[in-house]
Short mmCIF file of C-alpha atoms and ligand atoms in Angstrom, two decimals:
data_model
loop_
_atom_site.label_atom_id
_atom_site.label_comp_id
_atom_site.label_asym_id
_atom_site.label_seq_id
_atom_site.Cartn_x
_atom_site.Cartn_y
_atom_site.Cartn_z
CA MET A 277 70.12 45.80 85.25
CA THR A 278 70.41 47.14 88.76
CA ARG A 279 69.74 50.85 89.10
CA VAL A 280 72.53 52.41 91.17
CA ILE A 281 71.71 55.56 93.12
CA ALA A 282 74.23 57.38 95.32
CA VAL A 283 73.14 60.13 97.70
CA THR A 284 75.82 62.58 98.72
CA GLY A 285 76.27 66.12 100.08
CA LYS A 286 77.61 68.05 103.01
CA GLY A 287 77.11 66.63 106.53
CA GLY A 288 73.80 67.58 108.10
CA THR A 289 72.04 68.50 104.84
CA GLY A 290 69.78 65.44 105.08
CA LYS A 291 71.46 62.73 102.97
CA THR A 292 70.38 60.00 105.36
CA ALA A 293 66.82 61.31 105.64
CA ILE A 294 66.47 61.54 101.84
CA THR A 295 68.03 58.08 101.37
CA THR A 296 65.59 56.64 103.91
CA LEU A 297 62.57 58.21 102.23
CA LEU A 298 63.70 56.94 98.83
CA ILE A 299 64.02 53.45 100.34
CA ARG A 300 60.55 53.89 101.84
CA HIS A 301 59.21 54.66 98.36
CA LEU A 302 61.09 51.82 96.65
CA THR A 303 60.09 49.10 99.10
CA ARG A 304 56.45 50.17 98.93
CA GLY A 305 56.71 49.77 95.17
CA ASN A 306 57.97 46.21 95.74
CA LYS A 307 61.43 46.89 94.41
CA VAL A 308 64.16 44.63 95.80
CA VAL A 309 66.59 47.05 97.40
CA LEU A 310 70.14 46.91 98.67
CA ALA A 311 70.83 49.86 100.95
CA VAL A 312 74.46 50.69 101.71
CA ASP A 313 75.51 53.04 104.46
CA ALA A 314 78.86 54.30 103.18
CA ASP A 315 79.07 57.34 105.44
CA PRO A 316 81.65 56.89 108.22
CA ASP A 317 79.20 58.86 110.38
CA THR A 318 76.82 55.87 110.26
CA ASN A 319 73.20 56.74 110.92
CA LEU A 320 71.18 55.07 108.17
CA PRO A 321 70.31 52.00 110.31
CA GLU A 322 68.76 54.30 112.90
CA THR A 323 66.53 56.20 110.46
CA LEU A 324 65.56 52.90 108.82
CA GLY A 325 64.80 51.35 112.21
CA CYS A 326 67.28 48.50 111.90
CA GLU A 327 69.94 47.31 114.34
CA VAL A 328 73.34 46.59 112.89
CA HIS A 329 76.09 44.96 114.91
CA ARG A 330 78.84 44.39 112.38
CA THR A 331 80.14 46.23 109.38
CA ILE A 332 82.16 45.59 106.25
CA GLY A 333 84.94 47.38 108.13
CA ASP A 334 84.99 44.44 110.57
CA VAL A 335 85.14 41.97 107.67
CA LYS A 336 88.00 43.93 106.12
CA GLU A 337 89.83 43.90 109.44
CA PHE A 338 89.38 40.13 109.72
CA MET A 339 90.66 39.50 106.19
CA HIS A 340 93.54 41.89 106.69
CA GLU A 341 94.64 40.10 109.86
CA GLU A 342 94.05 36.57 108.59
CA ARG A 343 95.61 37.10 105.19
CA ASP A 344 98.96 35.58 106.09
CA ASN A 345 97.50 32.84 108.30
CA LEU A 346 95.21 31.39 105.64
CA PRO A 347 96.61 28.37 103.83
CA PRO A 348 97.58 29.23 100.24
CA ASP A 349 95.06 26.80 98.76
CA VAL A 350 91.95 28.35 100.33
CA ASN A 351 89.84 30.59 98.17
CA LYS A 352 90.04 33.98 99.85
CA GLN A 353 87.36 35.37 97.62
CA SER A 354 84.83 32.82 98.89
CA ILE A 355 85.83 33.39 102.52
CA LEU A 356 85.28 37.11 102.10
CA GLU A 357 82.00 36.43 100.33
CA SER A 358 80.62 34.31 103.15
CA LYS A 359 81.76 36.91 105.71
CA LEU A 360 79.99 39.59 103.71
CA TYR A 361 76.72 37.64 103.82
CA GLU A 362 77.11 37.45 107.60
CA VAL A 363 77.05 41.25 107.88
CA LEU A 364 74.23 41.69 105.35
CA GLU A 365 71.18 42.68 107.39
CA GLU A 366 67.97 41.28 105.92
CA MET A 367 64.93 43.48 106.48
CA PRO A 368 61.43 43.26 105.00
CA GLY A 369 61.78 44.63 101.46
CA TYR A 370 65.42 45.51 101.60
CA ASP A 371 68.86 44.39 102.71
CA LEU A 372 71.33 46.69 104.45
CA LEU A 373 75.10 46.78 104.43
CA VAL A 374 77.08 49.17 106.59
CA MET A 375 80.54 49.97 105.27
CA GLY A 376 82.00 51.21 108.55
CA ARG A 377 85.75 51.44 108.84
CA PRO A 378 88.48 48.95 109.61
CA GLU A 379 90.22 49.66 112.93
CA GLY A 380 93.75 49.54 111.65
CA SER A 381 95.61 52.10 109.59
CA GLY A 382 97.38 49.69 107.21
CA CYS A 383 96.82 49.32 103.51
CA TYR A 384 93.59 47.55 102.71
CA CYS A 385 94.12 47.54 98.93
CA TYR A 386 94.23 43.76 98.86
CA VAL A 387 90.89 43.42 100.67
CA ASN A 388 89.37 46.28 98.69
CA ASN A 389 90.27 44.51 95.47
CA LEU A 390 88.53 41.32 96.62
CA LEU A 391 85.58 43.31 97.91
CA ARG A 392 85.06 45.12 94.63
CA GLY A 393 84.46 41.87 92.73
CA ILE A 394 82.12 40.50 95.38
CA MET A 395 80.10 43.71 95.70
CA ASN A 396 79.60 44.00 91.98
CA LYS A 397 78.35 40.41 91.88
CA LEU A 398 76.09 40.87 94.94
CA VAL A 399 74.50 43.98 93.45
CA ASP A 400 73.09 41.97 90.53
CA ASN A 401 70.58 40.37 92.94
CA TYR A 402 68.75 43.67 93.44
CA ASP A 403 66.54 46.01 91.43
CA VAL A 404 68.07 49.04 93.12
CA LEU A 405 71.30 49.74 94.98
CA ILE A 406 71.09 52.94 97.02
CA ILE A 407 74.15 54.31 98.77
CA ASP A 408 74.19 56.91 101.54
CA THR A 409 77.67 58.31 101.18
CA GLU A 410 79.86 61.07 102.51
CA ALA A 411 80.83 64.22 100.61
CA GLY A 412 84.34 62.93 99.92
CA LEU A 413 83.12 60.06 97.72
CA GLU A 414 85.86 57.87 99.19
CA HIS A 415 84.28 54.56 98.18
CA PHE A 416 83.97 55.75 94.61
CA SER A 417 87.60 56.76 94.38
CA ARG A 418 88.47 53.22 95.54
CA LYS A 419 86.15 52.01 92.81
CA ILE A 420 84.18 49.76 95.16
CA PHE A 421 81.16 50.90 93.16
CA LYS A 422 82.14 51.05 89.54
CA GLN A 423 79.11 52.64 87.99
CA VAL A 424 76.44 55.04 89.25
CA ASP A 425 73.23 55.85 87.37
CA ASP A 426 72.04 58.72 89.52
CA LEU A 427 74.22 60.80 91.80
CA ILE A 428 71.93 62.84 94.02
CA VAL A 429 73.54 65.77 95.78
CA VAL A 430 71.55 66.93 98.78
CA THR A 431 71.92 70.57 99.73
CA ASP A 432 70.24 72.62 102.40
CA GLY A 433 70.00 75.46 99.92
CA SER A 434 72.61 77.67 101.56
CA ARG A 435 75.30 79.17 99.32
CA ARG A 436 77.80 76.89 101.00
CA GLY A 437 75.59 73.89 100.37
CA MET A 438 75.22 74.78 96.72
CA GLY A 439 78.97 75.27 96.53
CA THR A 440 79.33 71.69 97.73
CA ALA A 441 77.04 70.51 94.95
CA GLU A 442 79.28 72.22 92.44
CA ARG A 443 82.41 70.82 94.08
CA ILE A 444 80.95 67.32 93.93
CA ARG A 445 80.28 67.73 90.24
CA GLU A 446 83.97 68.61 89.78
CA LEU A 447 85.00 65.64 91.92
CA VAL A 448 82.90 63.30 89.80
CA GLY A 449 84.78 64.52 86.75
CA GLU A 450 88.01 63.36 88.38
CA LEU A 451 86.70 59.94 89.45
CA GLU A 452 87.07 56.74 87.56
CA THR A 453 83.50 55.78 88.40
CA ASP A 454 81.01 56.33 85.60
CA VAL A 455 78.21 58.65 86.67
CA ALA A 456 75.32 58.89 84.23
CA HIS A 457 73.29 61.73 85.83
CA ILE A 458 73.82 64.27 88.57
CA TYR A 459 70.82 65.81 90.28
CA VAL A 460 70.39 68.17 93.19
CA ILE A 461 67.72 67.85 95.86
CA ALA A 462 67.30 70.90 98.05
CA ASN A 463 66.23 69.81 101.53
CA LYS A 464 64.69 71.55 104.56
CA VAL A 465 63.36 74.20 102.19
CA THR A 466 61.21 76.99 103.59
CA ASP A 467 59.23 79.80 101.92
CA SER A 468 62.09 82.19 102.50
CA THR A 469 64.78 79.98 100.96
CA SER A 470 63.04 78.44 97.94
CA GLU A 471 63.56 81.38 95.57
CA THR A 472 67.30 81.63 96.30
CA ILE A 473 67.68 77.88 95.81
CA ILE A 474 66.07 77.94 92.38
CA ARG A 475 68.18 80.93 91.31
CA THR A 476 71.48 79.51 92.63
CA ALA A 477 70.85 76.12 91.02
CA ALA A 478 70.24 77.85 87.68
CA GLU A 479 73.39 79.98 88.05
CA LEU A 480 75.47 76.91 88.81
CA GLU A 481 73.74 74.99 86.02
CA LEU A 482 72.73 72.25 88.42
CA GLU A 483 69.67 70.14 87.72
CA LEU A 484 67.37 70.74 90.67
CA ILE A 485 65.07 67.73 90.74
CA GLY A 486 63.13 68.56 93.86
CA MET A 487 62.73 70.73 96.92
CA VAL A 488 61.92 68.81 100.09
CA PRO A 489 60.33 71.08 102.67
CA LEU A 490 61.43 71.44 106.25
CA ASP A 491 59.06 68.88 107.72
CA GLU A 492 57.84 69.12 111.28
CA MET A 493 57.05 65.38 111.25
CA ILE A 494 60.74 64.63 110.62
CA VAL A 495 61.77 67.03 113.38
CA GLN A 496 59.41 65.30 115.82
CA ARG A 497 60.60 61.81 114.90
CA ASP A 498 64.21 62.87 115.13
CA LEU A 499 63.64 64.25 118.64
CA ALA A 500 61.85 61.08 119.72
CA GLY A 501 64.57 58.87 118.19
CA GLN A 502 62.02 57.20 115.88
CA PRO A 503 62.83 55.85 112.42
CA LEU A 504 61.66 57.74 109.33
CA MET A 505 60.48 54.65 107.44
CA GLU A 506 57.01 54.87 108.95
CA LEU A 507 56.40 58.53 108.18
CA PRO A 508 52.78 58.85 107.02
CA ASP A 509 51.86 59.45 103.36
CA ASP A 510 50.73 62.99 104.15
CA SER A 511 54.15 64.07 105.43
CA PRO A 512 55.24 67.01 103.21
CA ALA A 513 58.71 65.48 102.77
CA VAL A 514 57.22 62.10 101.76
CA LYS A 515 54.98 63.82 99.19
CA GLU A 516 57.93 65.59 97.58
CA ILE A 517 59.96 62.35 97.55
CA GLU A 518 57.05 60.80 95.65
CA ASN A 519 57.29 63.61 93.05
CA ILE A 520 61.04 63.17 92.79
CA SER A 521 60.72 59.40 92.45
CA ARG A 522 58.30 59.89 89.59
CA LYS A 523 60.75 62.20 87.82
CA LEU A 524 63.51 59.67 88.37
CA ASN A 525 61.26 56.90 87.11
CA LEU A 526 61.73 54.88 90.30
N1 ADP B 641 63.17 67.73 105.40
C1 ADP B 641 63.54 67.78 106.67
N2 ADP B 641 62.79 68.44 107.58
C2 ADP B 641 63.17 68.53 108.87
N3 ADP B 641 64.29 67.99 109.37
C3 ADP B 641 65.10 67.32 108.53
C4 ADP B 641 64.76 67.17 107.14
N4 ADP B 641 65.74 66.44 106.57
C5 ADP B 641 66.64 66.13 107.52
N5 ADP B 641 66.26 66.67 108.71
C6 ADP B 641 67.00 66.60 109.99
O1 ADP B 641 68.28 67.20 109.78
C7 ADP B 641 69.28 66.49 110.51
C8 ADP B 641 70.38 66.02 109.57
O2 ADP B 641 69.83 65.10 108.66
P1 ADP B 641 70.63 63.81 108.17
O3 ADP B 641 69.76 63.11 107.20
O4 ADP B 641 71.16 63.06 109.32
O5 ADP B 641 71.84 64.55 107.41
P2 ADP B 641 73.19 63.93 106.79
O6 ADP B 641 72.96 62.48 106.58
O7 ADP B 641 73.37 64.69 105.53
O8 ADP B 641 74.28 64.23 107.77
C9 ADP B 641 68.59 65.36 111.23
O9 ADP B 641 68.30 65.78 112.54
C10 ADP B 641 67.30 65.17 110.41
O10 ADP B 641 66.24 64.63 111.18
MG1 MG B 642 74.02 60.84 107.36
#
């Protein structure tokens, strides 16, 4: 069974950084990983250190446009499948798919329906599927991903951030996707914020699974435009991700 992990939270809290460090952990443990960037504000390829030229959005656009031109006897499912493999970026230890967005504004229900079947089949090839997603959980409401084992809400520890975690829990209740566990990771934690974070999480009855410190090594890499995959083992954020991974049994 593929373990499905979705990382969500408010923009800027560190979803992409946390996703990257979880991928760093997983690939070092020789897990076969499919990483999906499902945030329209795509930046996972950059933090992973991987160049991506085409997205699933482009494939959707192609299928949407070609739908009426394709002869009725061709198998549209297999065309979409081969197109999907073309945009699957193969990296050492993991594969990456970027969802992106189709250009047009039409209804993509037809393509989304095809995509759902293909994605669910593709996912079986991996030990872990990890999705960097936006706070709106758009791809889950379209049921592209039908089941999630661990929904990780990243918060920066501010009241607003914690409010988002609570809102996401409500949203999950309304979704048709099955979510087995919801956890919160507080990120960019400092001495002055840790106490408030622990208290707020308890008040909101959120399961706080880890507190990733504000890490100067991440700040430096971010400024230099360097990926986070090669952060050293002694980076404080990496160490906490190791603790979290242990708790999550990853
Ligand atoms: N633990 C951390 N310590 C220091 N900087 C961090 C940490 N986590 C994330 N950042 C920085 O915060 C910014 C937002 O992080 P990012 O992962 O892009 O957020 P999101 O994906 O939620 O929008 C980036 O500049 C990133 O380098
Ligand atoms: Mg991001």
